[in-house]
Structure formats: structure tokens, C-alpha cells
Short mmCIF file of C-alpha atoms in Angstrom, two decimals:
data_model
loop_
_atom_site.label_atom_id
_atom_site.label_comp_id
_atom_site.label_asym_id
_atom_site.label_seq_id
_atom_site.Cartn_x
_atom_site.Cartn_y
_atom_site.Cartn_z
CA MET K 42 -39.19 -23.78 -34.89
CA LEU K 43 -35.92 -21.89 -34.60
CA ILE K 44 -34.06 -24.80 -36.23
CA TRP K 45 -36.58 -24.92 -39.10
CA LEU K 46 -36.26 -21.18 -39.74
CA ASP K 47 -32.48 -21.27 -39.48
CA GLN K 48 -32.26 -24.12 -41.99
CA ALA K 49 -34.86 -22.49 -44.23
CA GLN K 50 -32.79 -19.31 -44.48
CA SER K 51 -29.81 -21.32 -45.75
CA ARG K 52 -31.73 -22.79 -48.72
CA LYS K 53 -31.39 -21.32 -52.20
CA GLU K 54 -35.01 -22.03 -53.16
CA HIS K 55 -37.96 -20.20 -51.62
CA PRO K 56 -37.78 -21.30 -47.98
CA ASN K 57 -41.40 -20.84 -46.97
CA GLU K 58 -42.78 -23.60 -49.19
CA ASN K 59 -40.33 -26.09 -47.71
CA PHE K 60 -41.18 -24.91 -44.22
CA ALA K 61 -44.93 -25.15 -44.88
CA ARG K 62 -44.59 -28.63 -46.40
CA GLU K 63 -42.46 -29.87 -43.51
CA VAL K 64 -44.94 -28.62 -40.93
CA MET K 65 -47.84 -30.26 -42.75
CA GLU K 66 -46.18 -33.55 -43.57
CA LEU K 67 -43.90 -34.13 -40.57
CA PHE K 68 -45.67 -32.44 -37.68
CA ALA K 69 -49.38 -31.92 -38.30
CA LEU K 70 -51.08 -33.96 -41.03
CA GLY K 71 -48.86 -36.56 -42.62
CA GLU K 72 -48.26 -37.31 -46.27
CA GLY K 73 -51.23 -37.10 -48.62
CA ASN K 74 -53.41 -34.89 -46.42
CA TYR K 75 -52.65 -31.57 -48.08
CA THR K 76 -52.30 -30.22 -51.62
CA GLU K 77 -49.53 -28.29 -53.32
CA LYS K 78 -51.94 -25.33 -53.47
CA ASP K 79 -52.22 -25.48 -49.66
CA VAL K 80 -48.42 -25.44 -49.44
CA ALA K 81 -48.02 -22.50 -51.82
CA GLU K 82 -50.71 -20.41 -50.13
CA ALA K 83 -49.43 -21.26 -46.65
CA ALA K 84 -45.95 -20.16 -47.78
CA ARG K 85 -47.37 -16.72 -48.59
CA ALA K 86 -48.91 -16.53 -45.11
CA LEU K 87 -45.54 -17.36 -43.57
CA THR K 88 -43.76 -14.42 -45.21
CA GLY K 89 -42.23 -12.16 -42.59
CA TRP K 90 -41.42 -15.02 -40.23
CA SER K 91 -37.69 -15.09 -39.61
CA TYR K 92 -34.95 -16.00 -37.20
CA ASP K 93 -32.50 -13.68 -35.46
CA ARG K 94 -29.44 -15.90 -35.40
CA PRO K 95 -27.27 -13.86 -32.95
CA ALA K 96 -30.14 -13.55 -30.44
CA GLN K 97 -31.51 -17.03 -31.27
CA GLU K 98 -35.04 -15.65 -31.31
CA PHE K 99 -38.06 -15.87 -33.58
CA ILE K 100 -38.99 -12.52 -35.11
CA PHE K 101 -41.78 -11.26 -37.37
CA ARG K 102 -40.96 -8.67 -40.02
CA PRO K 103 -44.30 -7.16 -41.09
CA PHE K 104 -42.77 -5.07 -43.87
CA ILE K 105 -42.03 -8.22 -45.90
CA HIS K 106 -45.32 -10.00 -45.13
CA ASP K 107 -47.66 -10.78 -48.03
CA ASN K 108 -50.93 -9.05 -47.10
CA GLY K 109 -52.96 -10.47 -49.99
CA LEU K 110 -55.79 -13.00 -49.69
CA LYS K 111 -54.76 -16.64 -49.43
CA THR K 112 -56.80 -19.84 -49.66
CA VAL K 113 -55.62 -22.65 -47.40
CA PHE K 114 -57.65 -25.84 -46.83
CA GLY K 115 -60.62 -24.20 -48.52
CA GLN K 116 -60.58 -21.14 -46.24
CA THR K 117 -59.82 -17.69 -47.67
CA GLY K 118 -58.47 -14.67 -45.79
CA ASN K 119 -55.49 -12.41 -45.20
CA PHE K 120 -53.80 -15.14 -43.24
CA ARG K 121 -50.55 -14.87 -41.25
CA GLY K 122 -48.42 -17.71 -39.97
CA GLU K 123 -50.43 -18.15 -36.77
CA ASP K 124 -53.63 -18.43 -38.80
CA VAL K 125 -52.17 -21.19 -40.96
CA LEU K 126 -51.14 -23.16 -37.88
CA ALA K 127 -54.68 -22.82 -36.50
CA LEU K 128 -56.11 -24.06 -39.81
CA LEU K 129 -53.71 -26.98 -39.74
CA VAL K 130 -54.71 -28.09 -36.26
CA ALA K 131 -58.40 -27.75 -37.17
CA GLN K 132 -58.08 -30.40 -39.91
CA PRO K 133 -59.74 -33.71 -38.92
CA GLN K 134 -56.55 -35.68 -39.62
CA ALA K 135 -54.41 -33.41 -37.42
CA ALA K 136 -55.65 -34.73 -34.08
CA ARG K 137 -55.01 -38.38 -35.01
CA PHE K 138 -51.60 -37.57 -36.49
CA ILE K 139 -50.45 -35.53 -33.48
CA VAL K 140 -51.58 -38.00 -30.81
CA ALA K 141 -50.07 -40.89 -32.80
CA LYS K 142 -46.69 -39.10 -32.79
CA LEU K 143 -47.02 -38.50 -29.05
CA TRP K 144 -47.83 -42.14 -28.41
CA ASN K 145 -45.00 -43.33 -30.62
CA PHE K 146 -42.55 -41.01 -28.82
CA PHE K 147 -43.43 -42.25 -25.34
CA ALA K 148 -44.40 -45.86 -26.12
CA GLY K 149 -42.00 -46.64 -28.96
CA GLU K 150 -44.67 -48.04 -31.27
CA ALA K 151 -47.60 -46.83 -33.35
CA PRO K 152 -51.00 -46.83 -31.60
CA SER K 153 -53.86 -49.00 -32.80
CA ASP K 154 -56.61 -47.32 -34.80
CA ALA K 155 -58.99 -47.54 -31.86
CA LEU K 156 -56.48 -46.06 -29.45
CA ALA K 157 -55.52 -43.27 -31.87
CA GLY K 158 -59.20 -42.40 -32.27
CA ALA K 159 -59.78 -42.31 -28.53
CA LEU K 160 -56.73 -40.14 -27.90
CA ALA K 161 -57.68 -37.82 -30.77
CA ALA K 162 -61.14 -37.35 -29.27
CA GLU K 163 -59.57 -36.49 -25.92
CA PHE K 164 -57.25 -34.05 -27.65
CA ARG K 165 -60.24 -32.26 -29.18
CA ARG K 166 -62.24 -32.31 -25.93
CA GLY K 167 -59.30 -30.68 -24.18
CA GLY K 168 -59.24 -27.78 -26.61
CA ASN K 169 -56.22 -29.17 -28.50
CA ASN K 170 -54.14 -28.97 -25.33
CA PHE K 171 -51.57 -31.64 -24.58
CA LYS K 172 -52.08 -32.06 -20.83
CA PRO K 173 -55.44 -33.89 -21.03
CA VAL K 174 -54.30 -36.28 -23.74
CA LEU K 175 -50.99 -37.01 -21.97
CA ARG K 176 -52.86 -37.64 -18.72
CA THR K 177 -55.16 -40.09 -20.52
CA MET K 178 -52.21 -41.71 -22.26
CA PHE K 179 -50.18 -42.29 -19.12
CA ARG K 180 -53.21 -43.69 -17.27
CA SER K 181 -54.28 -46.09 -20.00
CA GLU K 182 -53.84 -49.85 -19.68
CA GLU K 183 -52.29 -49.98 -23.14
CA PHE K 184 -49.40 -47.80 -22.00
CA TYR K 185 -48.36 -50.50 -19.51
CA SER K 186 -48.83 -53.50 -21.79
CA SER K 187 -46.01 -55.98 -22.39
CA SER K 188 -45.46 -54.58 -25.89
CA VAL K 189 -44.67 -51.14 -24.46
CA ILE K 190 -42.92 -51.70 -21.14
CA ARG K 191 -39.14 -51.98 -21.56
CA ASN K 192 -39.47 -52.01 -25.32
CA GLN K 193 -38.15 -48.54 -26.16
CA VAL K 194 -34.45 -47.84 -26.67
CA LYS K 195 -33.32 -44.97 -24.48
CA SER K 196 -32.07 -41.95 -26.36
CA PRO K 197 -28.62 -40.72 -25.27
CA VAL K 198 -30.22 -37.94 -23.23
CA GLN K 199 -32.66 -40.41 -21.63
CA TRP K 200 -29.76 -42.73 -20.90
CA LEU K 201 -27.65 -39.98 -19.32
CA VAL K 202 -30.35 -38.31 -17.22
CA GLY K 203 -31.88 -41.62 -16.18
CA SER K 204 -28.49 -43.03 -15.19
CA VAL K 205 -27.64 -39.95 -13.14
CA ARG K 206 -30.91 -40.27 -11.23
CA ILE K 207 -30.54 -44.00 -10.68
CA LEU K 208 -26.97 -43.56 -9.44
CA GLU K 209 -27.99 -40.59 -7.25
CA ARG K 210 -25.12 -38.49 -8.49
CA GLU K 211 -24.79 -35.02 -10.01
CA LEU K 212 -24.73 -34.45 -13.75
CA PRO K 213 -21.17 -34.14 -15.07
CA PRO K 214 -20.01 -30.67 -16.24
CA PRO K 215 -21.69 -29.39 -19.43
CA LEU K 216 -18.67 -30.10 -21.64
CA VAL K 217 -18.62 -33.72 -20.47
CA CYS K 218 -22.38 -34.11 -20.97
CA PHE K 219 -22.11 -32.66 -24.47
CA ALA K 220 -19.23 -34.95 -25.39
CA LEU K 221 -20.96 -37.95 -23.84
CA THR K 222 -24.25 -37.55 -25.70
CA ARG K 223 -22.40 -36.85 -28.95
CA ASN K 224 -20.45 -40.10 -28.54
CA LEU K 225 -23.74 -41.90 -28.03
CA GLY K 226 -25.10 -40.49 -31.29
CA GLN K 227 -27.11 -37.43 -30.22
CA ASP K 228 -25.51 -34.08 -30.94
CA LEU K 229 -27.64 -31.80 -28.77
CA PHE K 230 -29.39 -28.92 -30.55
CA ALA K 231 -28.08 -30.21 -33.89
CA PRO K 232 -30.51 -32.85 -35.19
CA PRO K 233 -29.73 -34.35 -38.60
CA ASN K 234 -32.78 -32.67 -40.16
CA VAL K 235 -35.96 -30.81 -39.23
CA LYS K 236 -37.69 -34.10 -38.40
CA GLY K 237 -35.20 -34.72 -35.63
CA TRP K 238 -33.61 -38.02 -34.69
CA ASP K 239 -35.21 -41.26 -35.86
CA GLY K 240 -34.85 -42.81 -32.41
CA GLY K 241 -35.60 -46.44 -31.62
CA LEU K 242 -33.08 -48.99 -32.81
CA SER K 243 -31.24 -46.31 -34.77
CA TRP K 244 -29.64 -45.29 -31.47
CA ILE K 245 -27.85 -48.63 -31.28
CA THR K 246 -24.85 -49.36 -33.48
CA THR K 247 -21.65 -51.26 -32.77
CA ASN K 248 -19.89 -47.99 -31.91
CA THR K 249 -22.63 -46.38 -29.83
CA LEU K 250 -23.32 -49.58 -27.88
CA LEU K 251 -19.65 -49.83 -26.92
CA ALA K 252 -19.75 -46.11 -26.05
CA ARG K 253 -22.67 -46.74 -23.68
CA TYR K 254 -20.63 -49.36 -21.84
CA ASN K 255 -17.65 -46.99 -21.59
CA GLN K 256 -19.79 -44.05 -20.48
CA ALA K 257 -21.31 -46.21 -17.75
CA ALA K 258 -17.78 -46.50 -16.37
CA THR K 259 -17.43 -42.71 -16.64
CA LEU K 260 -20.49 -42.13 -14.46
CA LEU K 261 -19.65 -44.91 -12.01
CA GLN K 262 -15.91 -44.40 -11.61
CA GLY K 263 -15.50 -40.74 -12.57
CA GLU K 264 -12.89 -41.19 -15.30
CA VAL K 265 -13.80 -39.49 -18.57
CA ALA K 266 -13.15 -41.65 -21.64
CA PRO K 267 -10.45 -40.07 -23.92
CA VAL K 268 -12.66 -40.44 -27.01
CA ALA K 269 -15.21 -38.04 -25.48
CA GLY K 270 -13.53 -34.96 -26.93
CA ALA K 271 -13.69 -36.00 -30.58
CA GLY K 272 -15.16 -33.38 -32.87
CA LEU K 273 -16.06 -30.81 -30.22
CA GLY K 274 -13.91 -27.97 -31.49
CA GLN K 275 -13.54 -26.02 -34.72
CA GLY K 276 -10.35 -27.73 -35.86
CA PRO K 277 -7.93 -30.60 -35.14
CA ASN K 278 -5.80 -28.61 -32.69
CA GLN K 279 -8.80 -27.46 -30.69
CA ASN K 280 -10.27 -30.97 -30.68
CA GLN K 281 -7.01 -32.35 -29.31
CA ALA K 282 -6.90 -29.69 -26.60
CA ILE K 283 -10.47 -30.45 -25.54
CA ALA K 284 -9.77 -34.18 -25.58
CA ARG K 285 -6.77 -33.65 -23.27
CA ARG K 286 -8.88 -31.57 -20.89
CA LEU K 287 -11.55 -34.25 -20.76
CA GLN K 288 -9.05 -37.07 -20.39
CA ASN K 289 -7.53 -35.51 -17.28
CA LEU K 290 -10.85 -34.46 -15.80
CA ARG K 291 -12.31 -36.18 -12.76
CA ILE K 292 -16.07 -35.93 -12.31
CA GLY K 293 -16.52 -38.01 -9.17
CA GLY K 294 -17.69 -41.59 -9.02
CA VAL K 295 -20.41 -43.49 -7.17
CA ASP K 296 -20.29 -44.59 -3.54
CA ALA K 297 -21.92 -48.00 -3.04
CA GLU K 298 -22.61 -47.21 0.62
CA LYS K 299 -24.97 -44.45 -0.50
CA LEU K 300 -26.94 -46.75 -2.79
CA PHE K 301 -27.09 -50.04 -0.91
CA THR K 302 -27.75 -50.98 2.70
CA GLU K 303 -25.10 -52.70 4.78
CA THR K 304 -26.98 -55.99 4.46
CA GLU K 305 -27.06 -55.68 0.67
CA ARG K 306 -23.35 -54.90 0.56
CA MET K 307 -22.47 -57.89 2.74
CA ASP K 308 -24.85 -60.52 1.32
CA LYS K 309 -24.35 -61.45 -2.33
CA GLU K 310 -27.92 -62.74 -2.72
CA ALA K 311 -29.30 -59.50 -1.37
CA LEU K 312 -26.88 -57.50 -3.54
CA VAL K 313 -27.96 -59.23 -6.77
CA ALA K 314 -31.59 -58.50 -5.97
CA ALA K 315 -30.75 -54.88 -5.08
CA LEU K 316 -28.81 -54.39 -8.32
CA GLU K 317 -31.74 -55.71 -10.36
CA ARG K 318 -34.20 -53.57 -8.46
CA ARG K 319 -32.23 -50.34 -8.73
CA LEU K 320 -30.82 -50.59 -12.25
CA LEU K 321 -33.45 -52.60 -14.14
CA SER K 322 -36.66 -52.76 -12.11
CA ALA K 323 -36.74 -56.31 -13.48
CA ARG K 324 -34.92 -59.62 -13.25
CA LEU K 325 -31.78 -60.44 -15.18
CA ASN K 326 -32.10 -63.38 -17.52
CA PRO K 327 -30.49 -66.61 -16.25
CA ARG K 328 -27.32 -66.24 -18.32
CA GLN K 329 -26.76 -62.66 -17.19
CA GLU K 330 -27.51 -63.51 -13.57
CA LYS K 331 -24.97 -66.35 -13.67
CA ALA K 332 -22.32 -64.01 -15.11
CA LEU K 333 -23.00 -61.48 -12.36
CA ARG K 334 -22.86 -64.12 -9.63
CA ASP K 335 -19.61 -65.54 -11.05
CA PHE K 336 -18.11 -62.04 -10.91
CA LEU K 337 -19.22 -61.51 -7.31
CA ASP K 338 -17.97 -65.01 -6.31
CA ALA K 339 -14.44 -64.33 -7.58
CA PRO K 340 -11.71 -64.16 -4.91
CA GLY K 341 -11.38 -60.84 -3.13
CA PRO K 342 -13.40 -58.65 -0.79
CA LEU K 343 -16.89 -57.44 -1.67
CA ASP K 344 -15.79 -53.83 -1.37
CA ASN K 345 -16.94 -50.59 -3.00
CA GLY K 346 -14.84 -51.20 -6.14
CA ARG K 347 -16.27 -54.69 -6.66
CA ILE K 348 -19.86 -53.46 -6.23
CA VAL K 349 -19.32 -50.52 -8.60
CA ASN K 350 -17.93 -52.89 -11.23
CA ALA K 351 -20.95 -55.15 -10.71
CA MET K 352 -23.14 -52.13 -11.42
CA ARG K 353 -21.19 -51.55 -14.61
CA LEU K 354 -21.90 -55.12 -15.69
CA VAL K 355 -25.63 -54.62 -15.22
CA MET K 356 -25.52 -51.25 -17.02
CA SER K 357 -23.81 -53.02 -19.93
CA THR K 358 -26.72 -55.40 -20.52
CA PRO K 359 -29.14 -54.90 -23.44
CA GLU K 360 -31.99 -54.56 -20.93
CA TYR K 361 -30.45 -51.46 -19.37
CA GLN K 362 -30.63 -49.70 -22.74
CA LEU K 363 -34.43 -50.05 -22.75
CA ALA K 364 -37.11 -47.94 -21.09
#
């Protein structure tokens, strides 16, 4: 909401109509389920809503609120912003639209009509609260079908947080995390528009895929990639200074002894299985497994460095980018 209001204040045209239309179309009803009259009247109800940029807080200014009667979705009254949101959620289409967006976010695909209807009914039974519908969603058989499991591309934040947990290490310092997610295509708290990031396959490009491989090395070996500082400052000199700080920064690597048993570290068969189990929760395909075994069979001791590099190989597979 704060992002919407901040962007709305920067527009030259009347901001409330754009805000009202975006809420209806992108977040509550979908295209074609409202009229321009609904938008115009809802915009009047939203007068007085504003954003305190220095404090980064929502504020209501009653002295600029339109206190006249408004008609939205066939209902007439001296509505305020909260009233319009309640009217929006009460629309029959709202429940199906909202639960479909939830399903798509967590499952990476649109729900079937039958599933959307069932989830919408649960949403209504739960008083339009999210907990009951999320509980039903996560317990449904459809959520664990082959079309859902490991079929969603991890967002940069998912990739970072998930990797940190899998590797049982601490998050890097905030500046490193910010640079890392930006390199992967997600500039935190600065989405490209009010809709947010498209997600899915849009996360993967030639540049961002290579960045994921490099950032895996950052988390595993503790050396921050020099490119991580690009575009963080307010000018070229500041960007260069930040890049130098990041380049010389050590964030600590991963200790294989903490992640794998002595047997797994000594036995290559056991190590391959342990790598698959920890990093993928699935089997590598035959070609990938052969490449991993060839790497482990190369001359030299099976020490911490070799195992960490083997982890990097697995984290550089397409399968690791999926949730």
C-alpha cells in the first residue's frame, strides 16, 4: 500500500482513480469486473489517504476527504477508503480472484476452476481470512501434484533464504544481501510497478542465471563477487567505493564437516546421495550425476574444498533453481 500511495503522489493526473483501478484490477477483482463509474466513485472515497514519505507511514487527512455520497458496486453511502475495500472483498468474483492469486504465488500455476471454487468457498467460510484457505491449500493433494512440485522458479529472495538454510550458515551482511538479490534481478522494496515482479521464468535470464552460479560460490566459499556492488550508490564514485568494499569483504564459507557425516565425506557413493538429499531433495538426472561423479573421481583428496565445490556444482543445476 505504501508503494502504491508513493507512486500515486508522483503522477500528474488524479492519483486516486489510478489507485482504485489498480486495486480492483490487479488485487481484488480482475479485468472486466468493475465499471469506470465504480472507479470514479471509489476514487472519491479514497480522498484523504496519503503517505508520509519521511516516516514511511500511511496517514489519513480528513480535511481533504470527500464527505459526499458515493455509489460503488450499486451501494450508496458516505464511503471512506476502508468501506470501498470492504465492498470490493464482498463482490462474488473477489474470493475466486484472491485465492487464485494465492495459489499461483505458491504453486506457480493457475488453479483449475473446481479448485478455485473450493478455495473461494473456504475463504468465505473463514470470514475472508487467509489462514483457513492457506491451511486448506497446503493440505490439498493438488498442491503436491507433479505439476506443482519442483515446478516454480525460486525468486532471488527465495533462493537466498533457502540456500542459507540448506547450508546452515548465517545470512550475509545486509549490504551483501541487497547487492546479491539485485544482481539476481530483485531490487528489494523497489518493484518495477505496483503489480510487483512477474516471477516465474522471468527470473531467469542469461545474466541472472550466471549470477546465481556465482552467488552460490559466494555463500559456499565466502568471497563476494566484484559485480555485487553495481548500481548500489547514488553515483559512479559511490558505486565504485561500494564495489571495492564488497570485493574485499569476507562473509565466511561453509564447513563440510558440519553438513555431512564422516561416512558421507569419506565414501563418494554416500556423498553423492547426501548432496542430492540436502540440496535437491531429489535425484540428479543421469548426465548431471555422471558429471558430479567425474568431478569427485578426479585425482586429489576428498577434502573440504572438493566437497564444497561439489556442492557448487549441484547448486548450479537447473533443478536447484526450482521449488
